[in-house]
């Protein structure tokens, strides 16, 4: 039976209504939780929100209702709507520019951990089915003149509908958006369209082609002249580790026995620069504070550039999806795709792979620089979710049963926490192995380790999972991170910095803002970019107390 061709107006109207109604489950749920949908007034507000979203989408599609663009545009929006709806509903995340940044910087291996049968079924029902119906349905676009008259009229009419609805609910909507800013990033798929546009237009706001040098006067401090051995500092960059789940910080479960046996010092009140890797890593390696980093208009050199300019040997070892630009000008190696039968048997390399052959990697660096000192960054896979169960080998699964699904909302909360805590147990083991490796280097170097995570994680508190919420509204568990320091006896003797003193400051508030200055202080790099007041270790260094 031959199908009757319909007007593009029907495609625009029905597809935008479908996305506004079905794709915004997370929004309707949030409004219900805020009591915005209660009673007749709430019902009217909900209807107004629906009409407003419907009108905005219809205006967008009306402007694209041309023969060559309408069906591709609707297809793309349906897929985006279904995917964003799944994550916003299941994990209670929001889709903002930072989340789009994370998506664009995610590799295939990292993204694969997000897929589940439930996600595929959701996409099939809410996107693939209407897309199949869309492409089966013939559309009568008419001639070019007709399209030139109709499409602007449809877009303008839809905008008028949106504006009328917005005016009708303006007072409660303005109050809602003022007091709960995260709600605007639940309006699907307009949140994704807006956030993608913000990311695409960022080059107009910030000129990243200009790299502002930092620490051009960097040189090694006086302590280097009298050293019997050069310093060797390992900076372990953690992934998705939250401070609350570290027993060294007071957590009831024994998740960090190796760090405790090594008598490491821990700052228990440390805060991240962002709630995602893409936001936190460039910020923590910058000399700018979080607020200034977000407002920057150009790109700046970072910590590794200053260390290298001072004459030190620098190496970045990555077991993750990249350094987000902070290692662009230093020697770099990736271990994520190695085929080691012991540490990469599952197709994903465990973090211990970064210690294999590390002596040889360091020996390959410039000899003159090595003689002055070495800084190595080890970028973990850590506790990257939602597939926490993949991040720990069987021998370190101390807490059972654990969630073995990427759809965390389908698991009991206890099993999610078990799976996550097992990743911390393995991170603790990896840090213990790192300390043992450093102990073996003590004959030729004064060794130290600093472990700091990029951001934290939500594990079902208030039904919220993962991370990436806007910083202003993100819960503390997404922002409070572990910061652990281990110093060898030789390092303590040479610098006068002691673990005992650091333990006495375990409750001092520190943040990623302090990281740049603290590492420069540890390596005694002199530069005008260094601020002693921002050095978390300065109160424990002789002469600076």
Short mmCIF file of N, CA and C in Angstrom, two decimals, residues 87-251:
data_model
loop_
_atom_site.label_atom_id
_atom_site.label_comp_id
_atom_site.label_asym_id
_atom_site.label_seq_id
_atom_site.Cartn_x
_atom_site.Cartn_y
_atom_site.Cartn_z
N UNK A 87 20.88 8.99 30.05
CA UNK A 87 21.89 9.31 31.06
C UNK A 87 21.34 10.27 32.12
N UNK A 88 20.54 11.23 31.72
CA UNK A 88 19.99 12.16 32.71
C UNK A 88 19.00 11.46 33.64
N UNK A 89 18.23 10.52 33.10
CA UNK A 89 17.27 9.80 33.93
C UNK A 89 17.98 8.79 34.82
N UNK A 90 18.86 7.99 34.23
CA UNK A 90 19.47 6.90 34.98
C UNK A 90 20.53 7.34 35.97
N UNK A 91 21.36 8.33 35.59
CA UNK A 91 22.48 8.73 36.45
C UNK A 91 22.28 10.10 37.09
N UNK A 92 21.20 10.79 36.72
CA UNK A 92 20.90 12.13 37.24
C UNK A 92 22.01 13.13 36.95
N UNK A 93 22.65 12.98 35.81
CA UNK A 93 23.62 13.99 35.36
C UNK A 93 22.87 15.07 34.60
N UNK A 94 23.54 16.17 34.33
CA UNK A 94 22.98 17.21 33.47
C UNK A 94 23.88 17.36 32.25
N UNK A 95 23.33 17.89 31.19
CA UNK A 95 24.10 18.08 29.95
C UNK A 95 24.42 19.56 29.82
N UNK A 96 25.66 19.92 30.17
CA UNK A 96 26.11 21.30 30.07
C UNK A 96 27.38 21.33 29.22
N UNK A 97 27.96 22.50 28.97
CA UNK A 97 29.16 22.54 28.13
C UNK A 97 30.30 21.66 28.63
N UNK A 98 30.47 21.55 29.95
CA UNK A 98 31.52 20.69 30.49
C UNK A 98 31.27 19.24 30.14
N UNK A 99 30.01 18.81 30.20
CA UNK A 99 29.69 17.43 29.84
C UNK A 99 29.94 17.18 28.35
N UNK A 100 29.65 18.16 27.52
CA UNK A 100 29.93 18.02 26.09
C UNK A 100 31.44 17.94 25.86
N UNK A 101 32.21 18.73 26.61
CA UNK A 101 33.67 18.63 26.55
C UNK A 101 34.13 17.21 26.87
N UNK A 102 33.56 16.65 27.93
CA UNK A 102 33.92 15.28 28.32
C UNK A 102 33.60 14.31 27.20
N UNK A 103 32.45 14.47 26.59
CA UNK A 103 32.03 13.58 25.50
C UNK A 103 32.99 13.67 24.32
N UNK A 104 33.36 14.89 23.96
CA UNK A 104 34.24 15.08 22.80
C UNK A 104 35.65 14.57 23.05
N UNK A 105 36.06 14.51 24.33
CA UNK A 105 37.40 14.06 24.67
C UNK A 105 37.45 12.59 25.10
N UNK A 106 36.32 11.89 25.01
CA UNK A 106 36.26 10.49 25.40
C UNK A 106 36.65 9.60 24.23
N UNK A 107 37.55 8.64 24.47
CA UNK A 107 37.92 7.72 23.41
C UNK A 107 36.97 6.52 23.40
N UNK A 108 37.12 5.66 22.37
CA UNK A 108 36.22 4.53 22.19
C UNK A 108 36.28 3.58 23.38
N UNK A 109 37.49 3.32 23.89
CA UNK A 109 37.65 2.39 25.00
C UNK A 109 36.94 2.91 26.24
N UNK A 110 37.06 4.19 26.49
CA UNK A 110 36.43 4.78 27.66
C UNK A 110 34.91 4.81 27.50
N UNK A 111 34.45 5.12 26.29
CA UNK A 111 33.01 5.21 26.05
C UNK A 111 32.33 3.86 26.12
N UNK A 112 33.05 2.81 25.77
CA UNK A 112 32.45 1.47 25.75
C UNK A 112 31.93 1.06 27.12
N UNK A 113 32.53 1.60 28.18
CA UNK A 113 32.08 1.26 29.52
C UNK A 113 30.72 1.84 29.86
N UNK A 114 30.22 2.77 29.05
CA UNK A 114 28.93 3.38 29.31
C UNK A 114 27.77 2.59 28.71
N UNK A 115 28.06 1.71 27.76
CA UNK A 115 27.00 1.01 27.05
C UNK A 115 26.46 -0.14 27.88
N UNK A 116 25.16 -0.37 27.77
CA UNK A 116 24.50 -1.48 28.43
C UNK A 116 23.31 -1.91 27.58
N UNK A 117 22.78 -3.07 27.89
CA UNK A 117 21.60 -3.56 27.17
C UNK A 117 20.44 -2.59 27.36
N UNK A 118 20.31 -2.08 28.58
CA UNK A 118 19.22 -1.15 28.87
C UNK A 118 19.33 0.11 28.03
N UNK A 119 20.55 0.59 27.85
CA UNK A 119 20.75 1.79 27.04
C UNK A 119 20.35 1.53 25.59
N UNK A 120 20.75 0.38 25.06
CA UNK A 120 20.41 0.05 23.67
C UNK A 120 18.91 -0.10 23.48
N UNK A 121 18.23 -0.70 24.46
CA UNK A 121 16.78 -0.83 24.38
C UNK A 121 16.11 0.54 24.43
N UNK A 122 16.65 1.42 25.28
CA UNK A 122 16.11 2.77 25.37
C UNK A 122 16.27 3.53 24.06
N UNK A 123 17.45 3.41 23.45
CA UNK A 123 17.68 4.06 22.17
C UNK A 123 16.76 3.50 21.09
N UNK A 124 16.57 2.17 21.12
CA UNK A 124 15.72 1.53 20.12
C UNK A 124 14.28 2.03 20.22
N UNK A 125 13.77 2.14 21.44
CA UNK A 125 12.38 2.53 21.64
C UNK A 125 12.15 4.01 21.39
N UNK A 126 13.01 4.85 21.93
CA UNK A 126 12.76 6.29 21.89
C UNK A 126 13.41 7.02 20.72
N UNK A 127 14.31 6.34 19.99
CA UNK A 127 14.95 7.00 18.85
C UNK A 127 14.82 6.19 17.57
N UNK A 128 15.28 4.93 17.61
CA UNK A 128 15.32 4.15 16.37
C UNK A 128 13.94 3.88 15.80
N UNK A 129 12.96 3.61 16.67
CA UNK A 129 11.59 3.37 16.18
C UNK A 129 11.02 4.60 15.50
N UNK A 130 11.02 5.78 16.13
CA UNK A 130 10.51 6.95 15.40
C UNK A 130 11.34 7.32 14.18
N UNK A 131 12.65 7.06 14.22
CA UNK A 131 13.49 7.34 13.04
C UNK A 131 13.08 6.43 11.89
N UNK A 132 12.83 5.16 12.19
CA UNK A 132 12.38 4.20 11.17
C UNK A 132 11.07 4.67 10.55
N UNK A 133 10.13 5.11 11.39
CA UNK A 133 8.85 5.61 10.89
C UNK A 133 9.05 6.88 10.06
N UNK A 134 9.96 7.73 10.50
CA UNK A 134 10.23 8.98 9.79
C UNK A 134 10.71 8.72 8.37
N UNK A 135 11.67 7.81 8.23
CA UNK A 135 12.26 7.59 6.91
C UNK A 135 11.36 6.76 5.99
N UNK A 136 10.39 6.06 6.56
CA UNK A 136 9.40 5.35 5.73
C UNK A 136 8.33 6.28 5.20
N UNK A 137 8.14 7.40 5.88
CA UNK A 137 7.05 8.31 5.56
C UNK A 137 7.47 9.31 4.46
N UNK A 138 6.80 9.28 3.31
CA UNK A 138 7.10 10.29 2.28
C UNK A 138 6.61 11.67 2.72
N UNK A 139 7.34 12.69 2.31
CA UNK A 139 7.02 14.07 2.68
C UNK A 139 6.90 14.90 1.41
N UNK A 140 5.85 15.68 1.34
CA UNK A 140 5.63 16.56 0.20
C UNK A 140 6.15 17.96 0.55
N UNK A 141 7.37 18.24 0.11
CA UNK A 141 7.99 19.52 0.45
C UNK A 141 7.50 20.66 -0.43
N UNK A 142 7.00 20.33 -1.62
CA UNK A 142 6.62 21.37 -2.54
C UNK A 142 7.83 21.98 -3.23
N UNK A 143 7.61 22.97 -4.03
CA UNK A 143 8.70 23.63 -4.74
C UNK A 143 9.49 24.55 -3.83
N UNK A 144 10.57 25.09 -4.37
CA UNK A 144 11.45 25.96 -3.60
C UNK A 144 10.73 27.20 -3.11
N UNK A 145 9.86 27.78 -3.95
CA UNK A 145 9.14 28.99 -3.55
C UNK A 145 8.24 28.69 -2.35
N UNK A 146 7.60 27.55 -2.39
CA UNK A 146 6.72 27.17 -1.29
C UNK A 146 7.52 26.98 0.00
N UNK A 147 8.68 26.36 -0.13
CA UNK A 147 9.52 26.16 1.06
C UNK A 147 10.02 27.49 1.61
N UNK A 148 10.35 28.43 0.72
CA UNK A 148 10.84 29.74 1.15
C UNK A 148 9.77 30.51 1.92
N UNK A 149 8.50 30.28 1.58
CA UNK A 149 7.41 30.94 2.29
C UNK A 149 7.04 30.21 3.58
N UNK A 150 7.00 28.86 3.48
CA UNK A 150 6.49 28.08 4.60
C UNK A 150 7.46 27.99 5.77
N UNK A 151 8.71 27.71 5.50
CA UNK A 151 9.65 27.42 6.59
C UNK A 151 9.84 28.60 7.55
N UNK A 152 10.06 29.82 7.06
CA UNK A 152 10.15 30.94 8.01
C UNK A 152 8.86 31.15 8.79
N UNK A 153 7.69 30.93 8.11
CA UNK A 153 6.41 31.10 8.78
C UNK A 153 6.25 30.10 9.92
N UNK A 154 6.63 28.84 9.66
CA UNK A 154 6.54 27.81 10.70
C UNK A 154 7.46 28.16 11.87
N UNK A 155 8.69 28.59 11.58
CA UNK A 155 9.65 28.92 12.64
C UNK A 155 9.15 30.09 13.48
N UNK A 156 8.65 31.14 12.82
CA UNK A 156 8.17 32.32 13.55
C UNK A 156 6.93 31.97 14.37
N UNK A 157 6.03 31.18 13.81
CA UNK A 157 4.82 30.79 14.54
C UNK A 157 5.17 29.98 15.78
N UNK A 158 6.13 29.08 15.63
CA UNK A 158 6.55 28.26 16.77
C UNK A 158 7.22 29.12 17.83
N UNK A 159 8.00 30.10 17.42
CA UNK A 159 8.63 31.00 18.38
C UNK A 159 7.58 31.80 19.14
N UNK A 160 6.53 32.24 18.44
CA UNK A 160 5.45 32.96 19.11
C UNK A 160 4.77 32.07 20.15
N UNK A 161 4.55 30.80 19.79
CA UNK A 161 3.96 29.85 20.74
C UNK A 161 4.85 29.70 21.97
N UNK A 162 6.16 29.60 21.74
CA UNK A 162 7.11 29.47 22.85
C UNK A 162 7.08 30.70 23.74
N UNK A 163 7.07 31.89 23.14
CA UNK A 163 7.09 33.13 23.91
C UNK A 163 5.81 33.32 24.72
N UNK A 164 4.68 32.96 24.13
CA UNK A 164 3.40 33.07 24.85
C UNK A 164 3.42 32.17 26.08
N UNK A 165 3.90 30.93 25.90
CA UNK A 165 3.99 30.00 27.03
C UNK A 165 4.96 30.52 28.09
N UNK A 166 6.08 31.08 27.64
CA UNK A 166 7.09 31.59 28.59
C UNK A 166 6.54 32.75 29.40
N UNK A 167 5.80 33.64 28.74
CA UNK A 167 5.21 34.77 29.46
C UNK A 167 4.18 34.29 30.47
N UNK A 168 3.40 33.28 30.09
CA UNK A 168 2.34 32.77 30.97
C UNK A 168 2.89 32.17 32.25
N UNK A 169 4.08 31.59 32.20
CA UNK A 169 4.65 30.93 33.39
C UNK A 169 5.91 31.65 33.87
N UNK A 170 6.07 32.90 33.47
CA UNK A 170 7.34 33.58 33.70
C UNK A 170 7.72 33.65 35.17
N UNK A 171 6.79 34.02 36.03
CA UNK A 171 7.15 34.24 37.43
C UNK A 171 7.67 32.96 38.11
N UNK A 172 6.94 31.83 38.06
CA UNK A 172 7.49 30.62 38.68
C UNK A 172 8.72 30.09 37.95
N UNK A 173 8.77 30.29 36.63
CA UNK A 173 9.93 29.80 35.88
C UNK A 173 11.17 30.60 36.23
N UNK A 174 11.05 31.92 36.36
CA UNK A 174 12.20 32.75 36.71
C UNK A 174 12.74 32.37 38.08
N UNK A 175 11.84 32.15 39.03
CA UNK A 175 12.26 31.74 40.37
C UNK A 175 12.95 30.38 40.33
N UNK A 176 12.41 29.47 39.55
CA UNK A 176 13.00 28.13 39.42
C UNK A 176 14.41 28.21 38.86
N UNK A 177 14.59 28.94 37.78
CA UNK A 177 15.89 29.02 37.12
C UNK A 177 16.91 29.78 37.96
N UNK A 178 16.43 30.69 38.78
CA UNK A 178 17.34 31.45 39.64
C UNK A 178 17.83 30.60 40.81
N UNK A 179 16.94 29.80 41.38
CA UNK A 179 17.28 29.02 42.57
C UNK A 179 17.79 27.62 42.27
N UNK A 180 17.52 27.13 41.08
CA UNK A 180 17.94 25.77 40.69
C UNK A 180 18.47 25.83 39.26
N UNK A 181 19.67 26.41 39.14
CA UNK A 181 20.23 26.66 37.81
C UNK A 181 20.46 25.38 37.01
N UNK A 182 20.64 24.26 37.70
CA UNK A 182 20.90 23.02 36.99
C UNK A 182 19.70 22.57 36.15
N UNK A 183 18.48 23.09 36.46
CA UNK A 183 17.28 22.66 35.74
C UNK A 183 17.37 23.02 34.27
N UNK A 184 18.00 24.15 33.97
CA UNK A 184 18.09 24.57 32.57
C UNK A 184 18.86 23.56 31.73
N UNK A 185 19.75 22.79 32.37
CA UNK A 185 20.52 21.78 31.64
C UNK A 185 19.84 20.42 31.62
N UNK A 186 18.55 20.40 32.03
CA UNK A 186 17.73 19.20 31.91
C UNK A 186 16.73 19.31 30.77
N UNK A 187 16.66 20.47 30.13
CA UNK A 187 15.67 20.69 29.07
C UNK A 187 16.21 20.06 27.78
N UNK A 188 15.70 18.91 27.45
CA UNK A 188 16.23 18.03 26.42
C UNK A 188 15.44 18.18 25.12
N UNK A 189 16.10 18.27 23.94
CA UNK A 189 17.53 18.26 23.67
C UNK A 189 18.13 19.65 23.54
N UNK A 190 17.38 20.67 23.97
CA UNK A 190 17.89 22.04 23.85
C UNK A 190 19.15 22.24 24.67
N UNK A 191 19.25 21.50 25.79
CA UNK A 191 20.47 21.60 26.60
C UNK A 191 21.69 21.16 25.79
N UNK A 192 21.54 20.07 25.04
CA UNK A 192 22.66 19.59 24.22
C UNK A 192 22.99 20.53 23.08
N UNK A 193 21.96 21.08 22.44
CA UNK A 193 22.18 22.02 21.33
C UNK A 193 22.90 23.26 21.84
N UNK A 194 22.43 23.80 22.97
CA UNK A 194 23.06 24.99 23.55
C UNK A 194 24.50 24.70 23.96
N UNK A 195 24.71 23.58 24.65
CA UNK A 195 26.05 23.27 25.16
C UNK A 195 27.03 23.02 24.02
N UNK A 196 26.57 22.32 22.99
CA UNK A 196 27.43 22.08 21.83
C UNK A 196 27.78 23.40 21.14
N UNK A 197 26.80 24.30 21.05
CA UNK A 197 27.07 25.61 20.44
C UNK A 197 28.08 26.40 21.26
N UNK A 198 27.96 26.34 22.61
CA UNK A 198 28.91 27.03 23.47
C UNK A 198 30.33 26.50 23.26
N UNK A 199 30.46 25.18 23.16
CA UNK A 199 31.78 24.58 22.95
C UNK A 199 32.32 24.98 21.57
N UNK A 200 31.44 24.96 20.56
CA UNK A 200 31.87 25.29 19.20
C UNK A 200 32.29 26.76 19.09
N UNK A 201 31.64 27.63 19.85
CA UNK A 201 31.93 29.07 19.78
C UNK A 201 33.03 29.50 20.74
N UNK A 202 33.54 28.56 21.52
CA UNK A 202 34.56 28.91 22.51
C UNK A 202 35.79 29.58 21.90
N UNK A 203 36.23 29.16 20.68
CA UNK A 203 37.38 29.87 20.09
C UNK A 203 37.16 31.36 19.92
N UNK A 204 35.89 31.80 19.84
CA UNK A 204 35.61 33.23 19.74
C UNK A 204 35.73 33.90 21.10
N UNK A 205 35.56 33.11 22.19
CA UNK A 205 35.65 33.64 23.54
C UNK A 205 37.07 33.55 24.09
N UNK A 206 37.80 32.51 23.66
CA UNK A 206 39.15 32.29 24.19
C UNK A 206 40.06 31.88 23.05
N UNK A 207 41.18 32.56 22.93
CA UNK A 207 42.12 32.29 21.84
C UNK A 207 43.17 31.29 22.31
N UNK A 208 42.91 30.00 22.09
CA UNK A 208 43.84 28.97 22.53
C UNK A 208 45.06 28.84 21.60
N UNK A 209 45.04 29.59 20.49
CA UNK A 209 46.21 29.56 19.62
C UNK A 209 47.37 30.38 20.21
N UNK A 210 47.05 31.23 21.18
CA UNK A 210 48.07 32.02 21.87
C UNK A 210 48.43 31.30 23.17
N UNK A 211 49.68 30.91 23.30
CA UNK A 211 50.15 30.21 24.50
C UNK A 211 50.99 31.18 25.32
N UNK A 212 50.45 31.59 26.46
CA UNK A 212 51.15 32.55 27.32
C UNK A 212 52.18 31.80 28.16
N UNK A 213 53.45 32.17 28.08
CA UNK A 213 54.47 31.48 28.88
C UNK A 213 54.30 31.76 30.37
N UNK A 214 54.65 30.79 31.18
CA UNK A 214 54.57 30.89 32.64
C UNK A 214 55.93 30.50 33.21
N UNK A 215 56.41 31.26 34.16
CA UNK A 215 57.66 30.91 34.83
C UNK A 215 58.87 30.97 33.93
N UNK A 216 58.97 32.02 33.11
CA UNK A 216 60.13 32.14 32.22
C UNK A 216 61.44 32.31 33.00
N UNK A 217 61.33 32.72 34.26
CA UNK A 217 62.52 32.90 35.10
C UNK A 217 62.82 31.66 35.94
N UNK A 218 62.17 30.53 35.63
CA UNK A 218 62.29 29.33 36.48
C UNK A 218 63.73 28.82 36.52
N UNK A 219 64.20 28.51 37.71
CA UNK A 219 65.52 27.92 37.90
C UNK A 219 65.47 27.07 39.17
N UNK A 220 66.45 26.22 39.32
CA UNK A 220 66.50 25.38 40.51
C UNK A 220 66.97 26.18 41.71
N UNK A 221 66.38 25.88 42.87
CA UNK A 221 66.70 26.60 44.09
C UNK A 221 68.02 26.18 44.70
N UNK A 222 68.37 26.81 45.83
CA UNK A 222 69.68 26.61 46.45
C UNK A 222 69.89 25.19 46.95
N UNK A 223 68.82 24.49 47.31
CA UNK A 223 68.99 23.15 47.87
C UNK A 223 69.61 22.17 46.88
N UNK A 224 69.45 22.44 45.59
CA UNK A 224 69.98 21.51 44.58
C UNK A 224 71.50 21.50 44.57
N UNK A 225 72.11 22.62 44.95
CA UNK A 225 73.58 22.70 44.89
C UNK A 225 74.24 21.74 45.87
N UNK A 226 73.61 21.51 47.01
CA UNK A 226 74.26 20.67 48.02
C UNK A 226 73.74 19.26 48.08
N UNK A 227 72.95 18.84 47.12
CA UNK A 227 72.36 17.50 47.17
C UNK A 227 73.39 16.42 46.83
N UNK A 228 73.34 15.33 47.59
CA UNK A 228 74.16 14.16 47.25
C UNK A 228 73.48 13.34 46.16
N UNK A 229 72.14 13.39 46.12
CA UNK A 229 71.36 12.66 45.13
C UNK A 229 70.28 13.60 44.59
N UNK A 230 69.93 13.49 43.31
CA UNK A 230 68.87 14.34 42.75
C UNK A 230 67.50 13.87 43.25
N UNK A 231 66.52 14.75 43.25
CA UNK A 231 65.17 14.35 43.66
C UNK A 231 64.47 13.57 42.55
N UNK A 232 63.64 12.65 42.95
CA UNK A 232 62.79 11.88 42.03
C UNK A 232 61.37 11.91 42.60
N UNK A 233 60.49 12.63 41.95
CA UNK A 233 59.12 12.81 42.43
C UNK A 233 58.15 12.15 41.47
N UNK A 234 57.30 11.26 41.99
CA UNK A 234 56.22 10.67 41.20
C UNK A 234 54.92 11.35 41.57
N UNK A 235 54.29 11.95 40.59
CA UNK A 235 52.97 12.57 40.77
C UNK A 235 51.94 11.60 40.22
N UNK A 236 51.18 10.97 41.09
CA UNK A 236 50.14 10.04 40.64
C UNK A 236 48.84 10.83 40.52
N UNK A 237 48.34 10.90 39.30
CA UNK A 237 47.09 11.60 39.03
C UNK A 237 45.95 10.59 39.08
N UNK A 238 45.18 10.65 40.16
CA UNK A 238 44.08 9.70 40.34
C UNK A 238 42.90 10.03 39.46
N UNK A 239 42.01 9.06 39.33
CA UNK A 239 40.82 9.21 38.50
C UNK A 239 39.58 8.83 39.29
N UNK A 240 38.68 9.80 39.45
CA UNK A 240 37.36 9.56 40.04
C UNK A 240 37.44 8.98 41.45
N UNK A 241 38.45 9.35 42.20
CA UNK A 241 38.57 8.86 43.58
C UNK A 241 38.01 9.91 44.53
N UNK A 242 37.11 9.49 45.39
CA UNK A 242 36.52 10.42 46.35
C UNK A 242 37.13 10.20 47.72
N UNK A 243 37.41 11.27 48.38
CA UNK A 243 38.11 11.23 49.66
C UNK A 243 37.34 10.42 50.70
N UNK A 244 36.02 10.47 50.63
CA UNK A 244 35.19 9.84 51.66
C UNK A 244 35.37 8.33 51.74
N UNK A 245 35.89 7.70 50.68
CA UNK A 245 36.00 6.24 50.66
C UNK A 245 37.43 5.76 50.92
N UNK A 246 38.27 6.62 51.48
CA UNK A 246 39.64 6.25 51.83
C UNK A 246 39.73 6.05 53.34
N UNK A 247 40.10 4.85 53.74
CA UNK A 247 40.18 4.60 55.19
C UNK A 247 41.27 5.44 55.84
N UNK A 248 42.28 5.85 55.07
CA UNK A 248 43.32 6.74 55.62
C UNK A 248 42.71 8.09 55.99
N UNK A 249 41.51 8.37 55.44
CA UNK A 249 40.81 9.61 55.76
C UNK A 249 39.64 9.40 56.72
N UNK A 250 39.54 8.18 57.29
CA UNK A 250 38.50 7.94 58.28
C UNK A 250 37.37 7.06 57.84
N UNK A 251 37.39 6.56 56.60
CA UNK A 251 36.33 5.66 56.11
C UNK A 251 36.37 4.36 56.91
#
